[in-house]
XYZ file of N, CA and C in Angstrom:
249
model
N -67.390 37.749 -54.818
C -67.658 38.757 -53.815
C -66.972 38.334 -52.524
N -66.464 39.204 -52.274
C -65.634 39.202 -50.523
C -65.519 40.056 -49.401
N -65.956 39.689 -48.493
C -65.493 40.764 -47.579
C -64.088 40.755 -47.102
N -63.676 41.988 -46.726
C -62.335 41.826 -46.113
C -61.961 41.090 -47.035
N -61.289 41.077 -48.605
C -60.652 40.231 -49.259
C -58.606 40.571 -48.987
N -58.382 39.197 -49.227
C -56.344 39.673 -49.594
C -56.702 40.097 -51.003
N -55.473 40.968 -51.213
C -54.973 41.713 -52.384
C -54.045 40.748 -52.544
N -53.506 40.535 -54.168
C -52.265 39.671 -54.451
C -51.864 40.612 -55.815
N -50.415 41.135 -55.534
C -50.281 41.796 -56.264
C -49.691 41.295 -57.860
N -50.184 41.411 -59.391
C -50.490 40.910 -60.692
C -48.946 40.243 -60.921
N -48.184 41.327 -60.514
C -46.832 40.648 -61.083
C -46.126 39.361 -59.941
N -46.037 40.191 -58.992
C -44.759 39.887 -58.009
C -45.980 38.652 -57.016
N -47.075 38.509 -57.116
C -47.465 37.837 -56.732
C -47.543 37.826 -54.732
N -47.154 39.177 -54.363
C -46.979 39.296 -53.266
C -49.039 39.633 -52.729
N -48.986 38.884 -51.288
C -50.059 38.940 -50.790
C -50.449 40.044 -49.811
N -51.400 40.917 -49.381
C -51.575 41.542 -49.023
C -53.044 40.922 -48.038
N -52.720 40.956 -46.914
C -54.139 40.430 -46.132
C -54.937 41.893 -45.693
N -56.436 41.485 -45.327
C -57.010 42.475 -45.191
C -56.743 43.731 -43.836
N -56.965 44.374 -44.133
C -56.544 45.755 -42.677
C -56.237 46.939 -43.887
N -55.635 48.354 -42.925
C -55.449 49.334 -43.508
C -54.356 49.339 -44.595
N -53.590 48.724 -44.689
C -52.724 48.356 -45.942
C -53.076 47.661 -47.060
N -54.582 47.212 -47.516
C -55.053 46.156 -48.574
C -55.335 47.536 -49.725
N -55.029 47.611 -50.682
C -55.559 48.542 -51.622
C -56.471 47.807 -52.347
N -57.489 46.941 -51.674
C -58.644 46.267 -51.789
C -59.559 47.119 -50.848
N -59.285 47.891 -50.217
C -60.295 47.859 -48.970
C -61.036 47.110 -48.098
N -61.982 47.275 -48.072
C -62.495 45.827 -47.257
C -63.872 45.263 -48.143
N -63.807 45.575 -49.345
C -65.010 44.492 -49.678
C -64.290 44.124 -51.084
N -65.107 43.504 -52.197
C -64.488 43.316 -53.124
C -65.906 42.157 -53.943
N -66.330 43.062 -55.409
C -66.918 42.391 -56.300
C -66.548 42.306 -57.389
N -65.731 41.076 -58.029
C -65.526 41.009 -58.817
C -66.490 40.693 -60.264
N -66.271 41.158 -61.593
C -67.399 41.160 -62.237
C -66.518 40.547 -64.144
N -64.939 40.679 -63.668
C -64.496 40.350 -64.972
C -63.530 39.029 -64.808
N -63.620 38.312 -64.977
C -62.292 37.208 -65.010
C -62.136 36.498 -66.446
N -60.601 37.130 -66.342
C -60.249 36.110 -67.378
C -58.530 35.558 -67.614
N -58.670 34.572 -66.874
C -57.340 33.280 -66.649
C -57.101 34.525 -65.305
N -55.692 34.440 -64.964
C -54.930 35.067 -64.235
C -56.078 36.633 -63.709
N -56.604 37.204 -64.792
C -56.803 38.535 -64.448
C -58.189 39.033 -63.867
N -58.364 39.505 -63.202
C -59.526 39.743 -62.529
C -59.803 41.222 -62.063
N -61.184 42.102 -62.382
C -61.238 43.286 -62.960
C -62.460 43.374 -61.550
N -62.796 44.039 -60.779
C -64.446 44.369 -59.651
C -64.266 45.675 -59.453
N -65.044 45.580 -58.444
C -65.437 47.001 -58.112
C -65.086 46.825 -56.534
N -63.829 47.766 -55.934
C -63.825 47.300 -54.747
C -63.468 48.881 -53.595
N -63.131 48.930 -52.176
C -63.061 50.019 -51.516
C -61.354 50.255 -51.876
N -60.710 50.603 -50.913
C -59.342 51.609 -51.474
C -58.879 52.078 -49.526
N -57.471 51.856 -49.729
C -56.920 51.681 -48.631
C -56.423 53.601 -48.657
N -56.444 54.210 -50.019
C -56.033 55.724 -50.077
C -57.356 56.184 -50.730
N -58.352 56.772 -49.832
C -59.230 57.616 -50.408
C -58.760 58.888 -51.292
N -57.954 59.602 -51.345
C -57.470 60.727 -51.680
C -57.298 60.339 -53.264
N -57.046 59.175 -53.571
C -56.747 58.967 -55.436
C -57.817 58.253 -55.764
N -58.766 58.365 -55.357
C -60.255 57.666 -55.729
C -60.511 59.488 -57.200
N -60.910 58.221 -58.403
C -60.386 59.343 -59.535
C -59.369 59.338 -60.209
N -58.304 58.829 -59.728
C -57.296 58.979 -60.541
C -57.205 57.304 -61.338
N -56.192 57.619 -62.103
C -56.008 56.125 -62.968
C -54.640 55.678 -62.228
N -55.121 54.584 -61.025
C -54.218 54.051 -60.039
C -53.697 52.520 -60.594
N -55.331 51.882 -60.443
C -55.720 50.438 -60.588
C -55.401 49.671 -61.734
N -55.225 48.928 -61.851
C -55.279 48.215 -63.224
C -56.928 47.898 -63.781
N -58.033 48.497 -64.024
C -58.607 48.231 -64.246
C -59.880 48.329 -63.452
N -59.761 48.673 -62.669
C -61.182 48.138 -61.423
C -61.788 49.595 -60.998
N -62.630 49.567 -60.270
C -63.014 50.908 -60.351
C -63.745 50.465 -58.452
N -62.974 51.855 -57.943
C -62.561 52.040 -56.873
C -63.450 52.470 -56.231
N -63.696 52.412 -54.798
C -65.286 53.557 -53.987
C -64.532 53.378 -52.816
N -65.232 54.528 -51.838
C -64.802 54.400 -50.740
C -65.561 53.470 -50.004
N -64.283 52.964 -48.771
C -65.131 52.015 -48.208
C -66.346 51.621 -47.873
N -66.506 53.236 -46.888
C -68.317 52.969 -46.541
C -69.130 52.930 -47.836
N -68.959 53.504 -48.834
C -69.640 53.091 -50.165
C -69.561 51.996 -51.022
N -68.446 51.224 -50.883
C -68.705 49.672 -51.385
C -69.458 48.890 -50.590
N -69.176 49.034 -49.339
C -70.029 48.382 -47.913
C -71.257 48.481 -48.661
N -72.067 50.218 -48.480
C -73.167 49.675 -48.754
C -74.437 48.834 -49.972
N -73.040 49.159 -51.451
C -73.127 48.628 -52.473
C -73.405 47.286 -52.699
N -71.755 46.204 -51.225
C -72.119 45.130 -51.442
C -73.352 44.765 -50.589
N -74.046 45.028 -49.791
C -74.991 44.510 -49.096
C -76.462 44.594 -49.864
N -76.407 45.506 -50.877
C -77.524 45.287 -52.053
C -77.210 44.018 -53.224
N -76.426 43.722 -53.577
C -75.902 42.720 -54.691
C -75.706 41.929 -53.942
N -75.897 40.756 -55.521
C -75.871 38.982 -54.779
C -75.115 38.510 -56.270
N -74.493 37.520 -55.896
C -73.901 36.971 -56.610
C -74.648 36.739 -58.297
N -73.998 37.072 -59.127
C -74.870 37.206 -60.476
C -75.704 38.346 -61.378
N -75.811 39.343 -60.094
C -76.384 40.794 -60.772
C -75.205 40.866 -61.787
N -75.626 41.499 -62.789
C -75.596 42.270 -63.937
C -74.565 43.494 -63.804
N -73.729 43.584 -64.214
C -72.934 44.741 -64.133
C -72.777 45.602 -65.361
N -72.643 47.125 -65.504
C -72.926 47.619 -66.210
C -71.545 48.552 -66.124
N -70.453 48.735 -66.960
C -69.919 50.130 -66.376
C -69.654 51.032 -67.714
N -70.135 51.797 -67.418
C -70.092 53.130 -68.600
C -69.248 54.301 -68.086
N -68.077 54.932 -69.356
C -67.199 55.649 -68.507
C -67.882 56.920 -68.331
């Protein structure tokens, strides 16, 4: 879990720090890792494609709605995602 996390992008390995350019948004819970790859639930620097199949995997909210998501969860809840 992070606030304000960097984005690092899968291939090119390029970093992205937090502000209006992170297609992390500003929070970030991650819930899948495995080696290199890492799958959460995080906010989105383009609200407008929240819905679409952007991400590699992760499933997107708007900021003020991850905000208030992460401030209920603690490290270790249970994640559930059903499509």
């Amino acid at each position: 879990m992070r606030e304000e996390p960097i984005w690092q992008h899968p291939i090119t390995d390029e970093a992205v720090l937090p502000g209006p350019s992170n297609p992390l948004g500003t929070r970030w819970i991650g819930f899948l890792v495995q080696g290199d790859y890492h799958i959460g639930i995080h906010g989105t620097n383009q609200a407008t494609l929240i819905g679409e199949a952007v991400s590699h995997g992760c499933v997107r909210m708007l900021n003020q709605d991850i905000q208030t998501l992460y401030s209920h969860v603690k490290l270790g809840t249970p994640v559930i995602v059903n499509p």
